[in-house]
PDB file of C-alpha atoms in Angstrom:
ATOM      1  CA  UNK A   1     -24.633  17.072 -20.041  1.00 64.00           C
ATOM      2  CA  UNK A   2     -26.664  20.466 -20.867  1.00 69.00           C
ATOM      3  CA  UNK A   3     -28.905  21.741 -18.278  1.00 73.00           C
ATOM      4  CA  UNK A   4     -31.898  20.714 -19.875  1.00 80.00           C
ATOM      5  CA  UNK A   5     -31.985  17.085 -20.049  1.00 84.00           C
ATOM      6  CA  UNK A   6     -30.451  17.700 -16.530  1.00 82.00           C
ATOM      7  CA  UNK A   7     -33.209  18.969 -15.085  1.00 83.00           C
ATOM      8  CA  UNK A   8     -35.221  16.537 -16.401  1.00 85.00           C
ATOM      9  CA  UNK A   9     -33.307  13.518 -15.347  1.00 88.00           C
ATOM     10  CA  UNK A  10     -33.009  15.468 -11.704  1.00 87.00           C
ATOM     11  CA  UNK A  11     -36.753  15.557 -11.952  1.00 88.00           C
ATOM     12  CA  UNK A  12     -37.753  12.267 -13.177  1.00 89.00           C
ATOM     13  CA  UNK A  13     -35.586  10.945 -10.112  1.00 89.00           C
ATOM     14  CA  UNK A  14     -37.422  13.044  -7.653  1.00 88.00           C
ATOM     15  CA  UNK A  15     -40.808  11.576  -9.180  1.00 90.00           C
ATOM     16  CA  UNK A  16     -39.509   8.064  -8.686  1.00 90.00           C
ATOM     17  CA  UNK A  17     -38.481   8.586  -5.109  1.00 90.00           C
ATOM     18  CA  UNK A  18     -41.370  10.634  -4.282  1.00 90.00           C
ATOM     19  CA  UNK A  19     -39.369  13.238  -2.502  1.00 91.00           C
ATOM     20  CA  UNK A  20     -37.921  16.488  -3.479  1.00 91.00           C
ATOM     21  CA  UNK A  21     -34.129  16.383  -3.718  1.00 90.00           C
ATOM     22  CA  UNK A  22     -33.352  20.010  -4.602  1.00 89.00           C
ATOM     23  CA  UNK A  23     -34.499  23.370  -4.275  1.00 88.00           C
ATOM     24  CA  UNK A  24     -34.351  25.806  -7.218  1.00 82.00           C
ATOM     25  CA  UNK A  25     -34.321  29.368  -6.955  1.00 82.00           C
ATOM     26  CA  UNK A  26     -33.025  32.242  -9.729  1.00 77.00           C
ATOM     27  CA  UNK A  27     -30.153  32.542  -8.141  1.00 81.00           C
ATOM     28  CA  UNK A  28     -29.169  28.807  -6.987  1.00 83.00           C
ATOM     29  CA  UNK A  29     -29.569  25.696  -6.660  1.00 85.00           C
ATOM     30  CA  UNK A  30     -29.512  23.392  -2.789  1.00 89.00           C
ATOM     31  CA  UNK A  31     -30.393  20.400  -1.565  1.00 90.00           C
ATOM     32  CA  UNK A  32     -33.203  19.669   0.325  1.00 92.00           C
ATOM     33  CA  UNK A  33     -33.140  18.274   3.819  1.00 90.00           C
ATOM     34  CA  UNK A  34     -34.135  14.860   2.085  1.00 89.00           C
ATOM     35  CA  UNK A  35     -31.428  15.246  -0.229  1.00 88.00           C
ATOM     36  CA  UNK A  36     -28.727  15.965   1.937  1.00 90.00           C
ATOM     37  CA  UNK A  37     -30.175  12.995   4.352  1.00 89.00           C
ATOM     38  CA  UNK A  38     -29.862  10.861   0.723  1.00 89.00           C
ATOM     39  CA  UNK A  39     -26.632  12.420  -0.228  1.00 89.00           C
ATOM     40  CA  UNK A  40     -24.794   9.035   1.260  1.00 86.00           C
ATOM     41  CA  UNK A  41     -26.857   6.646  -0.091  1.00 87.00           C
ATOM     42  CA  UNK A  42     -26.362   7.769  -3.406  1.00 86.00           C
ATOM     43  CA  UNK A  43     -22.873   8.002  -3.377  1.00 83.00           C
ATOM     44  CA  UNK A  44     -22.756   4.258  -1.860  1.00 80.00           C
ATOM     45  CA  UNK A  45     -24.795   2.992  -4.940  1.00 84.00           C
ATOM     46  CA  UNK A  46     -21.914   5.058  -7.122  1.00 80.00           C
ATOM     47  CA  UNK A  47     -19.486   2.910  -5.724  1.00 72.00           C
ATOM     48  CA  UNK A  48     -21.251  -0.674  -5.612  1.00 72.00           C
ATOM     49  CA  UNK A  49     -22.113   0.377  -9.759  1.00 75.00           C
ATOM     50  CA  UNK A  50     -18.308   0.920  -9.961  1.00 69.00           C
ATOM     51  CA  UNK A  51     -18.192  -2.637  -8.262  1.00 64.00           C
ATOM     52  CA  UNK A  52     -20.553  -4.097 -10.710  1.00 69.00           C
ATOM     53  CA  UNK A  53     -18.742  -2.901 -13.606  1.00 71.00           C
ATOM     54  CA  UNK A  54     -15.333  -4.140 -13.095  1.00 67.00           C
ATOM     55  CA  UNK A  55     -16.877  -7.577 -12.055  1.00 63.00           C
ATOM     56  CA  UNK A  56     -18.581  -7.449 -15.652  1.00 69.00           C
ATOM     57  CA  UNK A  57     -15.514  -6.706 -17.227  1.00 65.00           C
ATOM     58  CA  UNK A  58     -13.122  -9.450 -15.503  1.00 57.00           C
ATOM     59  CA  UNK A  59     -16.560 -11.784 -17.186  1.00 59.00           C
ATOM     60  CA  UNK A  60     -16.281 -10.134 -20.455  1.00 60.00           C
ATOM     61  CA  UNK A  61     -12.344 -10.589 -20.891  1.00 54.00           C
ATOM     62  CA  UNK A  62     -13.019 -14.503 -19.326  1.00 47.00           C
ATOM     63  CA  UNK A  63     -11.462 -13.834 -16.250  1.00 48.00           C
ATOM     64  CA  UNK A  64     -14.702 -14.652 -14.241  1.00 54.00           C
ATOM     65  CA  UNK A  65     -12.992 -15.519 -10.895  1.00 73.00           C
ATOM     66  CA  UNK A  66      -9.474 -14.508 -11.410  1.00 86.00           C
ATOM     67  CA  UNK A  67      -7.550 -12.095  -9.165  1.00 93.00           C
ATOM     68  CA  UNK A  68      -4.607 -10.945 -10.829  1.00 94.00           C
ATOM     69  CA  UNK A  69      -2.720  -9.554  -6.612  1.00 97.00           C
ATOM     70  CA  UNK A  70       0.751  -8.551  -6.576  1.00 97.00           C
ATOM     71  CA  UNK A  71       3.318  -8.468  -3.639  1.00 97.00           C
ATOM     72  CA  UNK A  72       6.641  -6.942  -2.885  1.00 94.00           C
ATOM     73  CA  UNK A  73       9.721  -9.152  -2.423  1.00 89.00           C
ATOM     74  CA  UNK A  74      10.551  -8.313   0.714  1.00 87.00           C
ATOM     75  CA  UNK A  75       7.158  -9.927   2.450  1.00 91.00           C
ATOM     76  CA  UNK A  76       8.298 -12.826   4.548  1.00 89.00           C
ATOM     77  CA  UNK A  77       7.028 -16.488   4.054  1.00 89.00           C
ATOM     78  CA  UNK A  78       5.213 -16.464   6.958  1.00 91.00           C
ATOM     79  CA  UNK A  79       3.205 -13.554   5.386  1.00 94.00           C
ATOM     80  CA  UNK A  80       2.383 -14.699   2.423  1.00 95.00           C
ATOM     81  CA  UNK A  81       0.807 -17.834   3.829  1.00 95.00           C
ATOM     82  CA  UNK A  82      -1.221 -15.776   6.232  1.00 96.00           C
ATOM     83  CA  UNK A  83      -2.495 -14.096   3.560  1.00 97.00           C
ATOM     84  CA  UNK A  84      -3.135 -16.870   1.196  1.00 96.00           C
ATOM     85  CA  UNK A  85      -4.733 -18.715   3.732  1.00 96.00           C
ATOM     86  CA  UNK A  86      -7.113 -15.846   4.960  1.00 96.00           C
ATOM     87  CA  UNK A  87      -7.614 -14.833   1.152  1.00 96.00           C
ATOM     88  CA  UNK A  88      -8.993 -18.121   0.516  1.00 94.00           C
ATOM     89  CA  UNK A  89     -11.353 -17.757   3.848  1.00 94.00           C
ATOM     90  CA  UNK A  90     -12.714 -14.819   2.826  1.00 93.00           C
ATOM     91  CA  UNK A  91     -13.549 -15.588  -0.967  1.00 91.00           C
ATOM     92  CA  UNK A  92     -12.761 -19.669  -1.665  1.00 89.00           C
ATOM     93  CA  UNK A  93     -15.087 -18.851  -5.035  1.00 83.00           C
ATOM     94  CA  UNK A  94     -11.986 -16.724  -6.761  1.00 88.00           C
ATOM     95  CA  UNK A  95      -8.685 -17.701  -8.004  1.00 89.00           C
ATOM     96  CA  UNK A  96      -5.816 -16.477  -6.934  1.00 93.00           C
ATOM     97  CA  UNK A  97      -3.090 -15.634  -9.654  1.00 94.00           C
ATOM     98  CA  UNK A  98      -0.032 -13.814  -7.072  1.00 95.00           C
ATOM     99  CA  UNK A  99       2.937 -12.181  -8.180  1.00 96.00           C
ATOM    100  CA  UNK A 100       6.304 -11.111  -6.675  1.00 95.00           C
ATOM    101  CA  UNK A 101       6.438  -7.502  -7.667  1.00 95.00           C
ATOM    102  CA  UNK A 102       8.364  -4.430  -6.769  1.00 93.00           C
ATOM    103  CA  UNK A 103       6.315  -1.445  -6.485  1.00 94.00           C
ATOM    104  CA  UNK A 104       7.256   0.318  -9.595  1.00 93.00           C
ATOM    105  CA  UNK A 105       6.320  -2.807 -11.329  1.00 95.00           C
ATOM    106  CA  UNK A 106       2.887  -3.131  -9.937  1.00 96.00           C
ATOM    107  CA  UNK A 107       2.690   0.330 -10.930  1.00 95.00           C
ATOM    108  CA  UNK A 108       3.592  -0.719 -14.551  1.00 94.00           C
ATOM    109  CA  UNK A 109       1.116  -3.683 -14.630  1.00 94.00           C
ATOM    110  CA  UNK A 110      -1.834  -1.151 -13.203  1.00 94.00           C
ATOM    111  CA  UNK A 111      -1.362   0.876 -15.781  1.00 92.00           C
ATOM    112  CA  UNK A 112      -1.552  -1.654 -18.485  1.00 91.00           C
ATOM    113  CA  UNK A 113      -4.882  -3.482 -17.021  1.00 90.00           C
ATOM    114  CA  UNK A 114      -2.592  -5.970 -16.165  1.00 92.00           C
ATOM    115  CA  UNK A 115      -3.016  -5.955 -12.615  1.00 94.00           C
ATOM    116  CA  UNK A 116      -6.111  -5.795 -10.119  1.00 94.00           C
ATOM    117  CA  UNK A 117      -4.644  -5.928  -6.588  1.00 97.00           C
ATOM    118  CA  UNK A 118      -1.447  -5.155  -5.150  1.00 97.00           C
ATOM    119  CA  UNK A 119       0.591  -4.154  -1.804  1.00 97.00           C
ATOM    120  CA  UNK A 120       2.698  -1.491  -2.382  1.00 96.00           C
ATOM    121  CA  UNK A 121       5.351   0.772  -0.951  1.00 93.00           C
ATOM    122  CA  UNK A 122       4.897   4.228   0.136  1.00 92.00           C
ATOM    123  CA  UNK A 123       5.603   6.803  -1.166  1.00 91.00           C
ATOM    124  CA  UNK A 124       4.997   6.610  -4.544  1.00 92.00           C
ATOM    125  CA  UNK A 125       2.776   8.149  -7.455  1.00 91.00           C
ATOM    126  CA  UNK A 126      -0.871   6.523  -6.377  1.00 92.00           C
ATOM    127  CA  UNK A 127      -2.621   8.419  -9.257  1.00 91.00           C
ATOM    128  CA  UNK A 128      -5.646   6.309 -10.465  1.00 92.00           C
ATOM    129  CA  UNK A 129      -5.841   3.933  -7.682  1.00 94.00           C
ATOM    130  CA  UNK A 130      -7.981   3.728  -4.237  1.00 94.00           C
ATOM    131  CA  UNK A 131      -5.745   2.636  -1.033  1.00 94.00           C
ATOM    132  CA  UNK A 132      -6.353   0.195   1.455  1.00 93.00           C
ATOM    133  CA  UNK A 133      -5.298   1.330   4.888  1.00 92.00           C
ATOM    134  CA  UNK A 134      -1.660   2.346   5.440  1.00 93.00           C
ATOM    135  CA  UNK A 135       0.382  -0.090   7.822  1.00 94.00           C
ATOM    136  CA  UNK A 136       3.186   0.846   9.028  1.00 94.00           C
ATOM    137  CA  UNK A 137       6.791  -1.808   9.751  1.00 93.00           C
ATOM    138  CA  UNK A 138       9.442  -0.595  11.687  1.00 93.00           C
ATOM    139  CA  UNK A 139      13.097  -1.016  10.127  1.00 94.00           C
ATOM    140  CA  UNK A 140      15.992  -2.079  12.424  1.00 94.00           C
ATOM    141  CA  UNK A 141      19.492  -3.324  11.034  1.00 95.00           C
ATOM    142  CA  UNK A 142      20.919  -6.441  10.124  1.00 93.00           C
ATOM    143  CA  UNK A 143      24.809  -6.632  10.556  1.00 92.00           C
ATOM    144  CA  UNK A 144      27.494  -8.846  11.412  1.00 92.00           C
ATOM    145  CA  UNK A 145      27.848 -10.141  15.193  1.00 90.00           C
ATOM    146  CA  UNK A 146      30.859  -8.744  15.417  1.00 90.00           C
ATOM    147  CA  UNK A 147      30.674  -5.358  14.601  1.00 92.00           C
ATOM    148  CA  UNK A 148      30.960  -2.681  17.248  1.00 93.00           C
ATOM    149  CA  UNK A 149      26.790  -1.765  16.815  1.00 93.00           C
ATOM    150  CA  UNK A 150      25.829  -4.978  17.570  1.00 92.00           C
ATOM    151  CA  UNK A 151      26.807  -4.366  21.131  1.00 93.00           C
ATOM    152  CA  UNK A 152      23.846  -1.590  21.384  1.00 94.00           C
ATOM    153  CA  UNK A 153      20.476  -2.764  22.390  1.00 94.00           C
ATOM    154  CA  UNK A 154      19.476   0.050  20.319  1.00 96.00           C
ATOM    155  CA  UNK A 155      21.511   1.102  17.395  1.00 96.00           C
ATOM    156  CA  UNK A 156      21.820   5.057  16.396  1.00 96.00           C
ATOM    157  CA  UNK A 157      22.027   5.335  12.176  1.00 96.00           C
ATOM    158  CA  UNK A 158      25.082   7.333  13.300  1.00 96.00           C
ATOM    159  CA  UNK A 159      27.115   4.221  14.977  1.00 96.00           C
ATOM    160  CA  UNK A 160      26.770   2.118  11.238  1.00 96.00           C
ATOM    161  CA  UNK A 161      29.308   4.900   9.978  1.00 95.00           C
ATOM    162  CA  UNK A 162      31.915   3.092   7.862  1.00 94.00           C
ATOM    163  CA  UNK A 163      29.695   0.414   6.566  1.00 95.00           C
ATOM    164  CA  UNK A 164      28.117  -0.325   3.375  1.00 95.00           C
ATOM    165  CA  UNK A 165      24.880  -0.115   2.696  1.00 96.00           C
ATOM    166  CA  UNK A 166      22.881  -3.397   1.143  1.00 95.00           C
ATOM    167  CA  UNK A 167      19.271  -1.436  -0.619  1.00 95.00           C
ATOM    168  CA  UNK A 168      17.167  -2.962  -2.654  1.00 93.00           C
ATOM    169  CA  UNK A 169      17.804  -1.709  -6.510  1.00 92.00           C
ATOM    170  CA  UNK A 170      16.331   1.876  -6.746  1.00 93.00           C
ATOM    171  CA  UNK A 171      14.302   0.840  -9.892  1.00 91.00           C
ATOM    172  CA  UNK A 172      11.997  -0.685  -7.523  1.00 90.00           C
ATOM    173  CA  UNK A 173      11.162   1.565  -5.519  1.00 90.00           C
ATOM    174  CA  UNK A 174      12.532   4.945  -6.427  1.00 91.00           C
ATOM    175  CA  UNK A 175      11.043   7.577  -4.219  1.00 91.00           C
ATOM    176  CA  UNK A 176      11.157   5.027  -1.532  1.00 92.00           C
ATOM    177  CA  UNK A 177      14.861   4.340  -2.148  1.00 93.00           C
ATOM    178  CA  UNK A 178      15.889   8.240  -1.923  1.00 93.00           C
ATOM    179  CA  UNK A 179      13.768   8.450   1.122  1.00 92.00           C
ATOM    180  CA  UNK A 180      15.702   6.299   3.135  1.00 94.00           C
ATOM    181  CA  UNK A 181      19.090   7.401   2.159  1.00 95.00           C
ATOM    182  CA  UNK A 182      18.108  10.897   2.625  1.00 95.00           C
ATOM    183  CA  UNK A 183      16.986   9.836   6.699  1.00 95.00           C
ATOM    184  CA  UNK A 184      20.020   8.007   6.815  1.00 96.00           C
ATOM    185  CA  UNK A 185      22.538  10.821   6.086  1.00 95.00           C
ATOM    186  CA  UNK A 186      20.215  13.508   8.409  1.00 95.00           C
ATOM    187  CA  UNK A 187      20.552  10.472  11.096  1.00 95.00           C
ATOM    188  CA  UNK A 188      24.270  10.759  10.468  1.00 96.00           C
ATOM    189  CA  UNK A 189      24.445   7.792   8.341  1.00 96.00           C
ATOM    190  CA  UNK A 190      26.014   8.128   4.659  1.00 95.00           C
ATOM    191  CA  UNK A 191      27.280   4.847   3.392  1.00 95.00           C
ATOM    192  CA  UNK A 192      30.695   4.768   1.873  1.00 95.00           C
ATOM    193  CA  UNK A 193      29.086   2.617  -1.224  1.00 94.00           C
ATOM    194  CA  UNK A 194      25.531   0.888  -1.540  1.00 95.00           C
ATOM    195  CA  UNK A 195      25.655  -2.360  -2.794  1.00 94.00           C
ATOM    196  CA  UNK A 196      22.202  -3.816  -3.929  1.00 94.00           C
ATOM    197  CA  UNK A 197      19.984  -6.999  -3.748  1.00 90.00           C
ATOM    198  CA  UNK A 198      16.503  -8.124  -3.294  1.00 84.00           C
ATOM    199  CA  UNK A 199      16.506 -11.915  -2.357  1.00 80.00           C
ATOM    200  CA  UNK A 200      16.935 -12.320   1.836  1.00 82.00           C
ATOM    201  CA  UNK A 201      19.857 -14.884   1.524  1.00 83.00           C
ATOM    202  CA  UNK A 202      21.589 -12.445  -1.257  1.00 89.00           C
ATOM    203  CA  UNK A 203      21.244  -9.734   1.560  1.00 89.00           C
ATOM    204  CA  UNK A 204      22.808 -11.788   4.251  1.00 89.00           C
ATOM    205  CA  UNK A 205      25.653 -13.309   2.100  1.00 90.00           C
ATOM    206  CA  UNK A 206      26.489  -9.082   1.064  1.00 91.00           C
ATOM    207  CA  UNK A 207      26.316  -8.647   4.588  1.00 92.00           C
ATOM    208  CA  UNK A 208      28.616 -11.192   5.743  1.00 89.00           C
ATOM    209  CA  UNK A 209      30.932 -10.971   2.876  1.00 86.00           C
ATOM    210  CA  UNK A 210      31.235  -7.183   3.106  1.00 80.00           C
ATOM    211  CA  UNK A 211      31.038  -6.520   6.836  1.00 84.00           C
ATOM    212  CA  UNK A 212      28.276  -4.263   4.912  1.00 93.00           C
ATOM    213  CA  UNK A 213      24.413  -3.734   6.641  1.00 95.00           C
ATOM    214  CA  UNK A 214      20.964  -4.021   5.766  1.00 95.00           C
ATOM    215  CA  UNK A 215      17.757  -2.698   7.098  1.00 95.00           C
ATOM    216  CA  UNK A 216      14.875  -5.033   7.437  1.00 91.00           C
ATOM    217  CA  UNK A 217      11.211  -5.197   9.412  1.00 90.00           C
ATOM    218  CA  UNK A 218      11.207  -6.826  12.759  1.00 81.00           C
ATOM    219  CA  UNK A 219       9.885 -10.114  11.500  1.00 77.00           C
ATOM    220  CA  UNK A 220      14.040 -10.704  10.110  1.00 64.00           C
ATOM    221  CA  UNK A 221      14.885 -11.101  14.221  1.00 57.00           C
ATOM    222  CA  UNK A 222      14.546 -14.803  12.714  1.00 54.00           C
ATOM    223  CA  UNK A 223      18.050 -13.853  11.471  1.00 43.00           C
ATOM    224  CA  UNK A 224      19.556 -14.367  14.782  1.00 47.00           C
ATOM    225  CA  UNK A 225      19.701 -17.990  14.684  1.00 55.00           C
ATOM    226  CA  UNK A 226      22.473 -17.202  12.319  1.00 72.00           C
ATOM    227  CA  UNK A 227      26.039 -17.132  14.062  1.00 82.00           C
ATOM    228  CA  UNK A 228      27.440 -14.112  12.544  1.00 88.00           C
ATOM    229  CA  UNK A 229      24.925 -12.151  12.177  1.00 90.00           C
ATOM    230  CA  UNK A 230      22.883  -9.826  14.595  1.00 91.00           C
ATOM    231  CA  UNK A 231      18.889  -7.878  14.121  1.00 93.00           C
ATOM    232  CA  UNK A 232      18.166  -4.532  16.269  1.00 94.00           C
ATOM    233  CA  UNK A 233      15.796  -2.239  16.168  1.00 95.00           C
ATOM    234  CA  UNK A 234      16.814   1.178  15.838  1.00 96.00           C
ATOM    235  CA  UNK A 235      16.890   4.472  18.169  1.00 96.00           C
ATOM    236  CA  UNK A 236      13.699   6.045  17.740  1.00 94.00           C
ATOM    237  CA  UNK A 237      12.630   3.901  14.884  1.00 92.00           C
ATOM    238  CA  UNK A 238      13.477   6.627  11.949  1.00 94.00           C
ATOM    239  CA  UNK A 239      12.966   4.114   8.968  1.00 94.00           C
ATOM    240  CA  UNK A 240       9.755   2.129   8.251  1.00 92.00           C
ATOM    241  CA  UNK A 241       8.432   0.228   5.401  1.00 92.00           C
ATOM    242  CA  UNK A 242       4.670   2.084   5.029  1.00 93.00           C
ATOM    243  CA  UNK A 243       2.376  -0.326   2.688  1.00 93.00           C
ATOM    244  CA  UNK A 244      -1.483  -0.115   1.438  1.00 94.00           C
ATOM    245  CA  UNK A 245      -3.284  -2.730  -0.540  1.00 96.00           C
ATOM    246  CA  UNK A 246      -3.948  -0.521  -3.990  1.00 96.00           C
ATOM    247  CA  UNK A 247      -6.242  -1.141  -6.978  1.00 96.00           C
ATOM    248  CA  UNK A 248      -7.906   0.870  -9.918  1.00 94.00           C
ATOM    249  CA  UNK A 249     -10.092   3.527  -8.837  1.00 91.00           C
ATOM    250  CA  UNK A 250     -13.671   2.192  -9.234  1.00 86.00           C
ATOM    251  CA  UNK A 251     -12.744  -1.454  -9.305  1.00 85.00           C
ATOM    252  CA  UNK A 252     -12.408  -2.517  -6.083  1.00 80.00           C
ATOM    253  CA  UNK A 253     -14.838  -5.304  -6.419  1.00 85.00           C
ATOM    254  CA  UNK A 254     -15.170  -8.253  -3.600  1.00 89.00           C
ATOM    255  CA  UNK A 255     -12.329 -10.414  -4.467  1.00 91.00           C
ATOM    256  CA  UNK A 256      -9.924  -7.211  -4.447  1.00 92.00           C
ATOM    257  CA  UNK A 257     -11.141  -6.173  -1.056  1.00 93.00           C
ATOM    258  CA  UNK A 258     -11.018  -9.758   0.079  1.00 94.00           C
ATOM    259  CA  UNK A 259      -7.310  -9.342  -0.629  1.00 96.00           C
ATOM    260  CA  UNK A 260      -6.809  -6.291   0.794  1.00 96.00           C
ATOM    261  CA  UNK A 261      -8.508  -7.269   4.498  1.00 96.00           C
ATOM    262  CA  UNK A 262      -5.702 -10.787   3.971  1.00 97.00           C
ATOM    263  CA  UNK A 263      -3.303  -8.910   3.588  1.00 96.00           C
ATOM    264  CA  UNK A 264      -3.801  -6.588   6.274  1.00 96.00           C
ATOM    265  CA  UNK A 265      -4.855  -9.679   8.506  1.00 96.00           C
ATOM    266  CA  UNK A 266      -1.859 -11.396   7.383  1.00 96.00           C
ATOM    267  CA  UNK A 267       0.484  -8.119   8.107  1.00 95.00           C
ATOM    268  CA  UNK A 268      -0.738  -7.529  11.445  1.00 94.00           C
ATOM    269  CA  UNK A 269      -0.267 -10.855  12.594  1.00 94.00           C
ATOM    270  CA  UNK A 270       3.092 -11.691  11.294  1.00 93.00           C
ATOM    271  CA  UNK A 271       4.918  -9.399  10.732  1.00 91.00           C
ATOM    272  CA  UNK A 272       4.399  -7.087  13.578  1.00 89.00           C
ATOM    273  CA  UNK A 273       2.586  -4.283  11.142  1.00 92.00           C
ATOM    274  CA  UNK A 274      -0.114  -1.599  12.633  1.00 91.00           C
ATOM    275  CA  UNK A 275      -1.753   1.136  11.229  1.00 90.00           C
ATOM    276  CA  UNK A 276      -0.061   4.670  10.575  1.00 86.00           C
ATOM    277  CA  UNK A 277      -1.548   7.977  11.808  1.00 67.00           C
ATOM    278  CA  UNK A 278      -3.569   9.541   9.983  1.00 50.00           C
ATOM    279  CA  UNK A 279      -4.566   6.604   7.656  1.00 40.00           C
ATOM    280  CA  UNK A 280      -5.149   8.698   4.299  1.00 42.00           C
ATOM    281  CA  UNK A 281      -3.578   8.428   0.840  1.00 44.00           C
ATOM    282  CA  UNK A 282       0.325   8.950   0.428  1.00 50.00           C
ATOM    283  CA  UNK A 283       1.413  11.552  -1.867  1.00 50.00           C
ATOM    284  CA  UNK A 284       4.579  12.381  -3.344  1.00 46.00           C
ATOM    285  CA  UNK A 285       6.662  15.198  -2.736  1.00 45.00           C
ATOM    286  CA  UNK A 286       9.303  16.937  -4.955  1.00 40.00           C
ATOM    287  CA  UNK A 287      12.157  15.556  -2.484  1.00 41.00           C
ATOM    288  CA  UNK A 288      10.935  11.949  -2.668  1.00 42.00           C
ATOM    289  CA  UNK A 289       9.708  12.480   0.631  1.00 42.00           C
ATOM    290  CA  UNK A 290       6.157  12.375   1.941  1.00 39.00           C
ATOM    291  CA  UNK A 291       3.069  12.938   4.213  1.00 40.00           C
ATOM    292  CA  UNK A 292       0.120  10.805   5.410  1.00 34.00           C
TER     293      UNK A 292
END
């Protein structure tokens, strides 16, 4: 916008709140201690407009109560009922459309407007979305009963030498993928061969069939009803899945945010998630690693 029509915008606003917002000299231009004290204000209203608009557009396209939420594969049954059920607590007016998504394809779907809520894995490329709060799950391994870590209460990634490695498929979750396997080897871990798989009984049966292991959250200790295989945590907890509730920058309307407070609800209380330190936006680094 040129300066003009500025100005007079800047001034028809002050007129309308009866204050004076800024204070003009020759050489620059400040706010006023009734702007600054404003400042907030008008930055919430930016937000609820940004609200407002994606709510008209969802009405325009005729998808007027429709929340188009994606999860990962890896969140546990338990989970997703917690979340549904809270989710439908919170805002019984919308309907829910949920998808099982890795996080490059929620990615995918955000960028074509095909998407308006999702959970995703950190780290990866958050460009053009706002983040819910990061939550942290620790990792421990899954491996047969009878292999000689399973006799540690704590397992070092340096005692699953000579094992495979069962990892979801990198396409999923690229950054994320390299991240691990990068720990692993400076925790004295390199598998001889990494076999992939996504579904939880796919994971066991590569586990059992292979004399292979797998890492998984705390809320897979449910695995020890199984007679050959064995869940513990690791020494010093090295590997974590890190997950935020993401959506397009400007559109977080109710029903998004609804979803993001289930699924941090549902997290929390099942499947032993808290919040990281610091809680701000991932970003990627060249070395698919990353910093809070």
């Amino acid at each position: 916008m040129a300066q003009p029509p500025l100005s007079q915008r800047i001034q028809r606003l002050e007129r309308e709140l009866e204050v004076r917002l800024f204070e003009r000299t020759s050489r620059q231009v400040a706010l006023t201690k009734a702007g600054t004290l404003l400042l907030p204000e008008a930055r919430d209203l930016l937000a609820r407009a940004g609200t407002l608009r994606a709510a008209a557009r969802r009405i325009r396209d005729g998808e007027s109560g429709l929340l188009r939420a994606a999860l990962p594969p890896d969140i546990a049954g338990a989970t997703v009922a917690a979340l549904l059920t809270e989710f439908a607590r919170r805002c019984p007016e919308a309907e829910l459309e949920l998808h099982e998504l890795s996080t490059a394809e929620q990615l995918d779907r955000f960028g074509a407007s095909e998407l308006d809520v999702g959970l995703l894995h950190h780290p990866c490329d958050v460009t053009g979305l706002d983040l819910g709060p990061v939550l942290r799950r620790d990792l421990g391994v899954l491996l047969p009963r009878g292999a000689p870590a399973a006799e540690h209460a704590e397992v070092p990634l340096a005692a699953l030498s000579g094992h495979d490695l069962v990892l979801f498929p990198r396409s999923g979750a690229p950054a994320l993928y390299d991240d691990l396997l990068t720990t692993c080897a400076r925790g004295g871990y390199t598998p001889p061969a990494v076999r992939h798989g996504r579904g939880a009984s796919f994971v066991r049966g590569l586990v059992l069939s292979a004399a292979a292991v797998a890492f998984a959250p705390r809320d897979a200790r449910d695995d020890d009803t199984h007679p050959d295989l064995v869940w513990r945590p690791l020494v010093g907890a090295p590997l974590a899945w890190r997950h935020s509730v993401a959506w397009p920058r400007g559109h977080g309307d109710t029903a998004a945010q609804a979803f993001a407070d289930a699924a941090e609800h549902a997290l929390r209380t099942t499947a032993d998630a808290r919040p990281d330190t610091p809680t701000r936006p991932t970003h990627l680094r060249p070395a698919a690693e990353y910093w809070l």
